[in-house]
mmCIF file of C-alpha atoms in Angstrom:
data_model
loop_
_atom_site.group_PDB
_atom_site.id
_atom_site.type_symbol
_atom_site.label_atom_id
_atom_site.label_comp_id
_atom_site.label_asym_id
_atom_site.label_seq_id
_atom_site.Cartn_x
_atom_site.Cartn_y
_atom_site.Cartn_z
ATOM 1 C CA MET A 1 -188.645 -89.457 -86.064
ATOM 2 C CA ASN A 2 -186.386 -86.515 -85.906
ATOM 3 C CA THR A 3 -186.417 -85.605 -82.233
ATOM 4 C CA VAL A 4 -185.341 -87.517 -79.178
ATOM 5 C CA LEU A 5 -188.819 -87.054 -77.727
ATOM 6 C CA SER A 6 -190.706 -88.591 -80.662
ATOM 7 C CA ARG A 7 -188.251 -91.494 -80.810
ATOM 8 C CA ALA A 8 -188.624 -92.114 -77.106
ATOM 9 C CA ASN A 9 -192.400 -91.952 -77.501
ATOM 10 C CA SER A 10 -192.372 -94.560 -80.305
ATOM 11 C CA LEU A 11 -190.051 -96.802 -78.373
ATOM 12 C CA PHE A 12 -192.218 -96.569 -75.272
ATOM 13 C CA ALA A 13 -195.432 -97.340 -77.177
ATOM 14 C CA PHE A 14 -193.784 -100.309 -78.870
ATOM 15 C CA SER A 15 -192.460 -101.690 -75.571
ATOM 16 C CA LEU A 16 -195.942 -101.443 -74.067
ATOM 17 C CA SER A 17 -197.431 -103.421 -76.958
ATOM 18 C CA VAL A 18 -194.736 -106.078 -76.696
ATOM 19 C CA MET A 19 -195.284 -106.377 -72.916
ATOM 20 C CA ALA A 20 -199.035 -106.727 -73.454
ATOM 21 C CA ALA A 21 -198.476 -109.451 -76.060
ATOM 22 C CA LEU A 22 -196.054 -111.264 -73.730
ATOM 23 C CA THR A 23 -198.547 -111.076 -70.876
ATOM 24 C CA PHE A 24 -201.292 -112.549 -73.014
ATOM 25 C CA GLY A 25 -198.888 -115.163 -74.408
ATOM 26 C CA CYS A 26 -197.879 -116.273 -70.921
ATOM 27 C CA PHE A 27 -201.518 -116.594 -69.983
ATOM 28 C CA ILE A 28 -202.800 -118.438 -73.052
ATOM 29 C CA THR A 29 -199.965 -120.994 -73.232
ATOM 30 C CA THR A 30 -200.465 -122.212 -69.674
ATOM 31 C CA VAL A 31 -204.131 -121.754 -68.840
ATOM 32 C CA PHE A 32 -205.245 -125.322 -69.671
ATOM 33 C CA LYS A 33 -202.305 -127.190 -68.164
ATOM 34 C CA GLU A 34 -202.772 -130.008 -65.700
ATOM 35 C CA ARG A 35 -201.263 -128.927 -62.378
ATOM 36 C CA SER A 36 -201.779 -131.985 -60.197
ATOM 37 C CA VAL A 37 -199.150 -134.561 -59.196
ATOM 38 C CA PRO A 38 -199.296 -137.609 -56.927
ATOM 39 C CA VAL A 39 -198.456 -136.929 -53.291
ATOM 40 C CA SER A 40 -197.701 -139.306 -50.452
ATOM 41 C CA ILE A 41 -198.585 -138.258 -46.889
ATOM 42 C CA ALA A 42 -198.008 -140.362 -43.790
ATOM 43 C CA VAL A 43 -198.856 -139.605 -40.171
ATOM 44 C CA SER A 44 -196.631 -140.990 -37.471
ATOM 45 C CA ARG A 45 -198.149 -139.526 -34.316
ATOM 46 C CA VAL A 46 -201.465 -138.026 -33.241
ATOM 47 C CA THR A 47 -202.075 -136.432 -29.823
ATOM 48 C CA LEU A 48 -205.102 -134.636 -28.473
ATOM 49 C CA LYS A 49 -205.466 -132.022 -25.730
ATOM 50 C CA ASN A 50 -208.321 -129.841 -24.558
ATOM 51 C CA LEU A 51 -207.670 -126.280 -23.429
ATOM 52 C CA GLU A 52 -208.720 -122.679 -23.886
ATOM 53 C CA ASP A 53 -208.201 -121.528 -27.450
ATOM 54 C CA PHE A 54 -205.559 -118.886 -26.784
ATOM 55 C CA THR A 55 -205.282 -118.054 -30.485
ATOM 56 C CA GLY A 56 -208.716 -116.500 -30.549
ATOM 57 C CA PRO A 57 -212.064 -117.168 -28.899
ATOM 58 C CA ARG A 58 -211.266 -118.156 -25.342
ATOM 59 C CA GLU A 59 -213.412 -121.263 -25.206
ATOM 60 C CA ARG A 60 -212.263 -124.730 -24.222
ATOM 61 C CA SER A 61 -211.616 -126.538 -27.488
ATOM 62 C CA ASP A 62 -209.856 -129.611 -28.738
ATOM 63 C CA LEU A 63 -206.248 -129.066 -29.755
ATOM 64 C CA GLY A 64 -204.698 -131.664 -32.030
ATOM 65 C CA PHE A 65 -201.017 -132.410 -32.599
ATOM 66 C CA VAL A 66 -200.051 -134.294 -35.725
ATOM 67 C CA THR A 67 -196.569 -135.425 -36.767
ATOM 68 C CA PHE A 68 -196.424 -136.102 -40.490
ATOM 69 C CA ASP A 69 -194.234 -137.032 -43.457
ATOM 70 C CA ILE A 70 -194.706 -135.694 -46.992
ATOM 71 C CA THR A 71 -193.180 -137.019 -50.200
ATOM 72 C CA ALA A 72 -193.914 -135.318 -53.510
ATOM 73 C CA ASP A 73 -192.169 -134.340 -56.727
ATOM 74 C CA LEU A 74 -193.477 -131.033 -58.052
ATOM 75 C CA GLN A 75 -190.899 -130.641 -60.837
ATOM 76 C CA SER A 76 -193.421 -131.090 -63.657
ATOM 77 C CA ILE A 77 -195.583 -128.181 -62.523
ATOM 78 C CA PHE A 78 -192.941 -125.475 -62.894
ATOM 79 C CA ASP A 79 -192.776 -123.770 -66.295
ATOM 80 C CA TRP A 80 -192.066 -120.280 -67.687
ATOM 81 C CA ASN A 81 -195.277 -118.946 -66.223
ATOM 82 C CA VAL A 82 -195.067 -120.356 -62.683
ATOM 83 C CA LYS A 83 -193.482 -117.912 -60.251
ATOM 84 C CA GLN A 84 -194.056 -119.982 -57.137
ATOM 85 C CA LEU A 85 -196.176 -122.685 -55.569
ATOM 86 C CA PHE A 86 -197.784 -121.952 -52.231
ATOM 87 C CA LEU A 87 -198.030 -125.407 -50.635
ATOM 88 C CA TYR A 88 -200.349 -126.090 -47.732
ATOM 89 C CA LEU A 89 -201.249 -129.211 -45.783
ATOM 90 C CA SER A 90 -204.850 -129.022 -44.640
ATOM 91 C CA ALA A 91 -206.967 -131.199 -42.376
ATOM 92 C CA GLU A 92 -210.626 -131.627 -43.301
ATOM 93 C CA TYR A 93 -213.203 -133.167 -41.005
ATOM 94 C CA SER A 94 -216.763 -132.859 -39.852
ATOM 95 C CA THR A 95 -218.111 -132.517 -36.315
ATOM 96 C CA LYS A 96 -221.399 -132.256 -34.422
ATOM 97 C CA ASN A 97 -221.073 -128.441 -34.349
ATOM 98 C CA ASN A 98 -219.947 -127.869 -37.924
ATOM 99 C CA ALA A 99 -220.660 -129.886 -41.047
ATOM 100 C CA LEU A 100 -217.323 -128.911 -42.615
ATOM 101 C CA ASN A 101 -214.076 -127.857 -40.987
ATOM 102 C CA GLN A 102 -210.808 -127.175 -42.765
ATOM 103 C CA VAL A 103 -207.626 -126.208 -40.948
ATOM 104 C CA VAL A 104 -204.253 -125.463 -42.531
ATOM 105 C CA LEU A 105 -201.606 -127.248 -40.465
ATOM 106 C CA TRP A 106 -198.511 -126.321 -42.400
ATOM 107 C CA ASP A 107 -197.537 -124.251 -45.408
ATOM 108 C CA LYS A 108 -194.459 -123.487 -47.473
ATOM 109 C CA VAL A 109 -193.487 -121.186 -50.301
ATOM 110 C CA MET A 110 -191.691 -123.025 -53.109
ATOM 111 C CA LEU A 111 -190.174 -120.576 -55.570
ATOM 112 C CA ARG A 112 -189.183 -121.453 -59.118
ATOM 113 C CA GLY A 113 -185.579 -122.558 -58.784
ATOM 114 C CA ASP A 114 -185.975 -124.048 -55.307
ATOM 115 C CA ASN A 115 -185.675 -127.812 -54.918
ATOM 116 C CA PRO A 116 -189.013 -129.117 -56.269
ATOM 117 C CA LYS A 117 -188.761 -132.498 -54.570
ATOM 118 C CA LEU A 118 -190.363 -132.648 -51.148
ATOM 119 C CA PHE A 119 -189.044 -135.283 -48.813
ATOM 120 C CA LEU A 120 -190.095 -134.178 -45.343
ATOM 121 C CA LYS A 121 -190.030 -136.455 -42.311
ATOM 122 C CA ASP A 122 -191.377 -135.990 -38.783
ATOM 123 C CA MET A 123 -192.761 -132.537 -39.414
ATOM 124 C CA LYS A 124 -194.683 -130.739 -36.703
ATOM 125 C CA SER A 125 -197.619 -128.551 -37.632
ATOM 126 C CA LYS A 126 -196.889 -124.848 -38.093
ATOM 127 C CA TYR A 127 -200.275 -123.623 -36.890
ATOM 128 C CA PHE A 128 -202.264 -124.640 -33.841
ATOM 129 C CA PHE A 129 -204.878 -127.224 -34.730
ATOM 130 C CA PHE A 130 -207.756 -125.919 -32.624
ATOM 131 C CA ASP A 131 -211.258 -127.141 -33.342
ATOM 132 C CA ASP A 132 -214.328 -124.947 -32.962
ATOM 133 C CA GLY A 133 -215.550 -126.976 -29.995
ATOM 134 C CA ASN A 134 -214.689 -130.493 -28.916
ATOM 135 C CA GLY A 135 -215.117 -132.299 -32.198
ATOM 136 C CA LEU A 136 -211.681 -133.876 -32.597
ATOM 137 C CA LYS A 137 -212.092 -136.317 -29.702
ATOM 138 C CA GLY A 138 -212.804 -139.735 -31.120
ATOM 139 C CA ASN A 139 -213.124 -138.328 -34.633
ATOM 140 C CA ARG A 140 -212.384 -141.244 -36.907
ATOM 141 C CA ASN A 141 -212.183 -139.370 -40.163
ATOM 142 C CA VAL A 142 -209.790 -136.427 -40.290
ATOM 143 C CA THR A 143 -208.397 -136.270 -43.820
ATOM 144 C CA LEU A 144 -205.027 -134.660 -44.554
ATOM 145 C CA THR A 145 -204.348 -133.431 -48.093
ATOM 146 C CA LEU A 146 -201.516 -131.460 -49.653
ATOM 147 C CA SER A 147 -202.644 -128.694 -51.984
ATOM 148 C CA TRP A 148 -200.949 -125.819 -53.736
ATOM 149 C CA ASN A 149 -201.805 -122.449 -55.168
ATOM 150 C CA VAL A 150 -200.057 -121.953 -58.500
ATOM 151 C CA VAL A 151 -198.915 -118.315 -58.680
ATOM 152 C CA PRO A 152 -198.206 -117.299 -62.298
ATOM 153 C CA ASN A 153 -196.403 -114.313 -63.805
ATOM 154 C CA ALA A 154 -199.649 -113.605 -65.661
ATOM 155 C CA GLY A 155 -202.780 -115.723 -65.688
ATOM 156 C CA ILE A 156 -205.141 -117.571 -63.420
ATOM 157 C CA LEU A 157 -204.447 -118.547 -59.790
ATOM 158 C CA PRO A 158 -205.641 -122.140 -59.533
ATOM 159 C CA LEU A 159 -205.845 -124.169 -56.330
ATOM 160 C CA VAL A 160 -204.765 -127.730 -57.024
ATOM 161 C CA THR A 161 -204.972 -130.706 -54.690
ATOM 162 C CA GLY A 162 -202.377 -133.436 -54.955
ATOM 163 C CA SER A 163 -203.703 -136.908 -55.582
ATOM 164 C CA GLY A 164 -203.092 -138.854 -52.425
ATOM 165 C CA HIS A 165 -204.536 -138.196 -49.017
ATOM 166 C CA VAL A 166 -204.457 -139.873 -45.640
ATOM 167 C CA SER A 167 -207.270 -140.344 -43.163
ATOM 168 C CA VAL A 168 -206.271 -139.974 -39.527
ATOM 169 C CA PRO A 169 -208.321 -141.268 -36.591
ATOM 170 C CA PHE A 170 -208.040 -139.085 -33.481
ATOM 171 C CA PRO A 171 -207.757 -140.664 -30.025
ATOM 172 C CA ASP A 172 -210.717 -140.939 -27.646
ATOM 173 C CA THR A 173 -208.785 -139.550 -24.707
ATOM 174 C CA TYR A 174 -206.945 -136.346 -23.906
ATOM 175 C CA GLU A 175 -203.228 -136.275 -23.318
ATOM 176 C CA THR A 176 -202.422 -134.609 -20.000
ATOM 177 C CA THR A 177 -198.643 -134.766 -19.989
ATOM 178 C CA LYS A 178 -196.566 -131.842 -21.246
ATOM 179 C CA SER A 179 -195.250 -133.436 -24.387
ATOM 180 C CA TYR A 180 -195.218 -132.874 -28.122
ATOM 181 C CA MET B 1 -194.050 -75.350 -79.789
ATOM 182 C CA LEU B 2 -196.408 -78.306 -79.728
ATOM 183 C CA SER B 3 -199.269 -76.580 -77.869
ATOM 184 C CA LEU B 4 -199.602 -73.719 -80.405
ATOM 185 C CA ASP B 5 -199.735 -76.178 -83.347
ATOM 186 C CA PHE B 6 -202.639 -77.968 -81.701
ATOM 187 C CA LEU B 7 -204.631 -74.743 -81.214
ATOM 188 C CA ASP B 8 -204.118 -73.811 -84.903
ATOM 189 C CA ASP B 9 -205.638 -77.170 -85.919
ATOM 190 C CA VAL B 10 -208.681 -76.485 -83.746
ATOM 191 C CA ARG B 11 -209.192 -72.996 -85.217
ATOM 192 C CA ARG B 12 -209.053 -74.445 -88.732
ATOM 193 C CA MET B 13 -211.890 -76.913 -87.995
ATOM 194 C CA ASN B 14 -215.438 -75.908 -88.767
ATOM 195 C CA LYS B 15 -218.214 -76.360 -86.228
ATOM 196 C CA ARG B 16 -219.282 -79.760 -87.586
ATOM 197 C CA GLN B 17 -215.764 -81.162 -87.319
ATOM 198 C CA LEU B 18 -215.513 -79.891 -83.774
ATOM 199 C CA TYR B 19 -218.776 -81.552 -82.773
ATOM 200 C CA TYR B 20 -217.568 -84.753 -84.454
ATOM 201 C CA GLN B 21 -214.379 -84.687 -82.376
ATOM 202 C CA VAL B 22 -216.320 -84.126 -79.171
ATOM 203 C CA LEU B 23 -218.676 -87.001 -80.009
ATOM 204 C CA ASN B 24 -215.712 -89.220 -80.830
ATOM 205 C CA PHE B 25 -214.224 -88.456 -77.461
ATOM 206 C CA GLY B 26 -217.574 -89.160 -75.782
ATOM 207 C CA MET B 27 -217.792 -92.530 -77.575
ATOM 208 C CA ILE B 28 -214.381 -93.555 -76.308
ATOM 209 C CA VAL B 29 -215.140 -92.582 -72.734
ATOM 210 C CA SER B 30 -218.532 -94.330 -72.720
ATOM 211 C CA SER B 31 -217.065 -97.490 -74.316
ATOM 212 C CA ALA B 32 -214.477 -97.640 -71.561
ATOM 213 C CA LEU B 33 -217.204 -97.140 -68.964
ATOM 214 C CA MET B 34 -219.373 -99.854 -70.553
ATOM 215 C CA ILE B 35 -216.501 -102.325 -70.522
ATOM 216 C CA TRP B 36 -215.804 -101.578 -66.875
ATOM 217 C CA LYS B 37 -219.446 -101.914 -65.831
ATOM 218 C CA GLY B 38 -219.764 -105.052 -67.946
ATOM 219 C CA LEU B 39 -216.818 -106.537 -66.093
ATOM 220 C CA MET B 40 -218.508 -105.678 -62.813
ATOM 221 C CA VAL B 41 -221.622 -107.608 -63.878
ATOM 222 C CA VAL B 42 -219.762 -110.634 -65.259
ATOM 223 C CA THR B 43 -217.530 -111.027 -62.215
ATOM 224 C CA GLY B 44 -220.125 -109.991 -59.641
ATOM 225 C CA SER B 45 -217.535 -107.796 -57.960
ATOM 226 C CA GLU B 46 -217.699 -104.049 -57.371
ATOM 227 C CA SER B 47 -214.030 -103.730 -58.225
ATOM 228 C CA PRO B 48 -213.100 -106.476 -60.664
ATOM 229 C CA ILE B 49 -209.489 -105.322 -61.059
ATOM 230 C CA VAL B 50 -207.458 -104.146 -58.064
ATOM 231 C CA VAL B 51 -203.855 -103.154 -57.433
ATOM 232 C CA VAL B 52 -201.860 -104.796 -54.650
ATOM 233 C CA LEU B 53 -200.910 -102.080 -52.154
ATOM 234 C CA SER B 54 -198.918 -103.886 -49.462
ATOM 235 C CA GLY B 55 -196.252 -106.529 -49.245
ATOM 236 C CA SER B 56 -198.168 -108.808 -46.886
ATOM 237 C CA MET B 57 -198.593 -111.482 -49.568
ATOM 238 C CA GLU B 58 -195.024 -111.578 -50.836
ATOM 239 C CA PRO B 59 -193.462 -113.363 -52.642
ATOM 240 C CA ALA B 60 -196.715 -114.199 -54.442
ATOM 241 C CA PHE B 61 -197.948 -110.629 -54.884
ATOM 242 C CA HIS B 62 -195.757 -107.565 -54.915
ATOM 243 C CA ARG B 63 -196.847 -103.953 -54.693
ATOM 244 C CA GLY B 64 -198.252 -102.899 -58.047
ATOM 245 C CA ASP B 65 -199.427 -106.313 -59.247
ATOM 246 C CA LEU B 66 -202.910 -106.377 -60.744
ATOM 247 C CA LEU B 67 -205.427 -108.857 -59.350
ATOM 248 C CA PHE B 68 -208.532 -110.005 -61.206
ATOM 249 C CA LEU B 69 -211.411 -110.706 -58.839
ATOM 250 C CA THR B 70 -214.759 -112.453 -58.966
ATOM 251 C CA ASN B 71 -217.384 -112.313 -56.269
ATOM 252 C CA ARG B 72 -219.923 -115.048 -56.950
ATOM 253 C CA ILE B 73 -221.904 -115.792 -53.806
ATOM 254 C CA GLU B 74 -222.332 -119.446 -54.742
ATOM 255 C CA ASP B 75 -218.552 -120.064 -54.762
ATOM 256 C CA PRO B 76 -217.745 -121.855 -51.505
ATOM 257 C CA ILE B 77 -215.023 -120.415 -49.274
ATOM 258 C CA ARG B 78 -212.277 -123.017 -48.775
ATOM 259 C CA VAL B 79 -208.811 -122.936 -47.207
ATOM 260 C CA GLY B 80 -205.979 -121.827 -49.456
ATOM 261 C CA GLU B 81 -208.200 -119.409 -51.372
ATOM 262 C CA ILE B 82 -207.138 -115.806 -51.629
ATOM 263 C CA VAL B 83 -210.038 -113.626 -50.506
ATOM 264 C CA VAL B 84 -210.466 -109.881 -50.579
ATOM 265 C CA PHE B 85 -212.328 -108.720 -47.501
ATOM 266 C CA ARG B 86 -213.235 -105.499 -45.805
ATOM 267 C CA ILE B 87 -213.252 -105.117 -42.029
ATOM 268 C CA GLU B 88 -216.288 -103.294 -40.665
ATOM 269 C CA GLY B 89 -215.525 -99.625 -40.318
ATOM 270 C CA ARG B 90 -212.423 -99.716 -42.472
ATOM 271 C CA GLU B 91 -212.313 -98.536 -46.047
ATOM 272 C CA ILE B 92 -209.340 -100.341 -47.526
ATOM 273 C CA PRO B 93 -209.916 -103.994 -48.449
ATOM 274 C CA ILE B 94 -207.301 -106.611 -47.558
ATOM 275 C CA VAL B 95 -206.162 -109.461 -49.802
ATOM 276 C CA HIS B 96 -205.103 -112.480 -47.727
ATOM 277 C CA ARG B 97 -205.320 -116.274 -47.722
ATOM 278 C CA VAL B 98 -207.920 -118.350 -45.876
ATOM 279 C CA LEU B 99 -206.310 -120.374 -43.088
ATOM 280 C CA LYS B 100 -209.249 -122.025 -41.319
ATOM 281 C CA ILE B 101 -212.956 -122.523 -41.975
ATOM 282 C CA HIS B 102 -215.853 -123.822 -39.875
ATOM 283 C CA GLU B 103 -219.038 -124.237 -41.886
ATOM 284 C CA LYS B 104 -222.420 -125.259 -40.508
ATOM 285 C CA GLN B 105 -224.934 -127.502 -42.214
ATOM 286 C CA ASN B 106 -227.042 -124.522 -43.318
ATOM 287 C CA GLY B 107 -224.126 -122.829 -45.054
ATOM 288 C CA ASP B 108 -223.187 -120.308 -42.317
ATOM 289 C CA ILE B 109 -219.423 -120.090 -42.365
ATOM 290 C CA LYS B 110 -216.794 -118.440 -40.203
ATOM 291 C CA PHE B 111 -213.201 -118.286 -41.342
ATOM 292 C CA LEU B 112 -209.759 -116.968 -40.445
ATOM 293 C CA THR B 113 -207.234 -115.368 -42.792
ATOM 294 C CA LYS B 114 -203.493 -114.715 -42.839
ATOM 295 C CA GLY B 115 -201.111 -112.919 -45.132
ATOM 296 C CA ASP B 116 -198.431 -115.198 -46.576
ATOM 297 C CA ASN B 117 -195.691 -112.775 -45.549
ATOM 298 C CA ASN B 118 -197.072 -112.148 -42.046
ATOM 299 C CA ALA B 119 -195.913 -114.175 -39.064
ATOM 300 C CA VAL B 120 -199.348 -114.322 -37.424
ATOM 301 C CA ASP B 121 -202.950 -114.605 -38.544
ATOM 302 C CA ASP B 122 -205.183 -111.584 -39.119
ATOM 303 C CA ARG B 123 -206.972 -111.557 -35.748
ATOM 304 C CA GLY B 124 -204.895 -108.494 -34.861
ATOM 305 C CA LEU B 125 -206.418 -106.709 -37.856
ATOM 306 C CA TYR B 126 -210.040 -107.601 -37.224
ATOM 307 C CA LYS B 127 -212.349 -105.432 -35.134
ATOM 308 C CA ARG B 128 -211.954 -105.544 -31.357
ATOM 309 C CA GLY B 129 -213.508 -108.760 -30.111
ATOM 310 C CA GLN B 130 -213.945 -110.131 -33.631
ATOM 311 C CA HIS B 131 -212.326 -113.544 -34.052
ATOM 312 C CA TRP B 132 -213.723 -114.629 -37.404
ATOM 313 C CA LEU B 133 -214.729 -113.278 -40.789
ATOM 314 C CA GLU B 134 -218.061 -114.076 -42.388
ATOM 315 C CA LYS B 135 -219.366 -114.275 -45.944
ATOM 316 C CA LYS B 136 -220.686 -110.727 -45.709
ATOM 317 C CA ASP B 137 -217.167 -109.358 -45.205
ATOM 318 C CA VAL B 138 -215.938 -110.791 -48.524
ATOM 319 C CA VAL B 139 -215.821 -108.433 -51.507
ATOM 320 C CA GLY B 140 -214.044 -110.755 -53.922
ATOM 321 C CA ARG B 141 -211.769 -113.723 -54.575
ATOM 322 C CA ALA B 142 -208.496 -113.419 -56.458
ATOM 323 C CA ARG B 143 -208.804 -115.546 -59.576
ATOM 324 C CA GLY B 144 -205.984 -114.223 -61.736
ATOM 325 C CA MET B 145 -203.089 -111.833 -61.675
ATOM 326 C CA GLN B 146 -200.431 -110.190 -63.774
ATOM 327 C CA SER B 147 -197.101 -108.753 -62.715
ATOM 328 C CA PHE B 148 -195.773 -107.446 -66.041
ATOM 329 C CA PHE B 149 -197.177 -103.972 -65.488
ATOM 330 C CA SER B 150 -196.559 -103.555 -61.757
ATOM 331 C CA TRP B 151 -193.958 -100.890 -62.546
ATOM 332 C CA VAL B 152 -196.787 -98.582 -63.667
ATOM 333 C CA TYR B 153 -198.240 -98.380 -60.163
ATOM 334 C CA LEU B 154 -194.786 -98.123 -58.582
ATOM 335 C CA CYS B 155 -193.843 -95.177 -60.807
ATOM 336 C CA TRP B 156 -197.173 -93.496 -60.012
ATOM 337 C CA SER B 157 -196.753 -94.037 -56.274
ATOM 338 C CA ILE B 158 -193.197 -92.659 -56.297
ATOM 339 C CA GLU B 159 -194.363 -89.634 -58.280
ATOM 340 C CA SER B 160 -197.356 -89.017 -56.015
ATOM 341 C CA SER B 161 -195.225 -89.289 -52.883
ATOM 342 C CA PHE B 162 -193.207 -86.321 -54.153
ATOM 343 C CA LEU B 163 -196.348 -84.196 -54.132
ATOM 344 C CA TYR B 164 -196.753 -84.303 -50.344
#
């Protein structure tokens, strides 16, 4: 330990070991934690149209419009190893064409430090709710759930669904007026 | 200087010691290779650990973060999952989130992806005329990550950009 170079080398090696231990520590202290909280979702308005899917395959498909409210308190999920929560509201339903359809209607990045209490009212969907075909018309069972991807500093990336979902029946007729 | 000291040590060794050193080195290299191949088998993925190259998934993943992937065929593809896929004809895989899925009764699935930090979905990245991804395009799912050592890749990429 009598040259700057050998001291720097020792210091560097030690820092690497400490970082590795910290990484493992972060992982092992949070890997078995419960990451689900109760969520309350309400839907105030559902409209249905039928037009060419301009977001992709240009076929006439059902386009749904949903206005929703979300209430949730995600405070208990954040800890030293949670960098952010990627929240997403998804609609799940089944149609004649496809046994399972899932569409993300809305998403949000919630960083550690941001307000963890969600109290959203009259939200419009962020993404177009196009079906693959005409399966939304008269569909009685479209389920909306709020889920989140827990993004850690080091560790696993679990997908957690909040407990609390709402089932939305879609109308039997198409809306022809220009409204949303 | 340091290099001359090292050569003196080598000259002082007899043949047996030299062979022993070479074998030692070979053991280390083959152990590393065995661990890597073992990881490939356990995870089912051809590249079980990858480095994030772009900022299209910020603020979740930054350039340099390490992702741990699995690629088990029986795992169903669902929205919200982070999948690693390769577009036909392109070499570099992309790590984005699943936005939409349509799955038939027999298990055939078509899905759409989007990077968290991108304003639009990935249809602009797919092949011309391709609107959906299929199971065969998936090379892995992101199951874990670490960001403590992302500076390693960033230092390497800064250094390598000086070479050109």
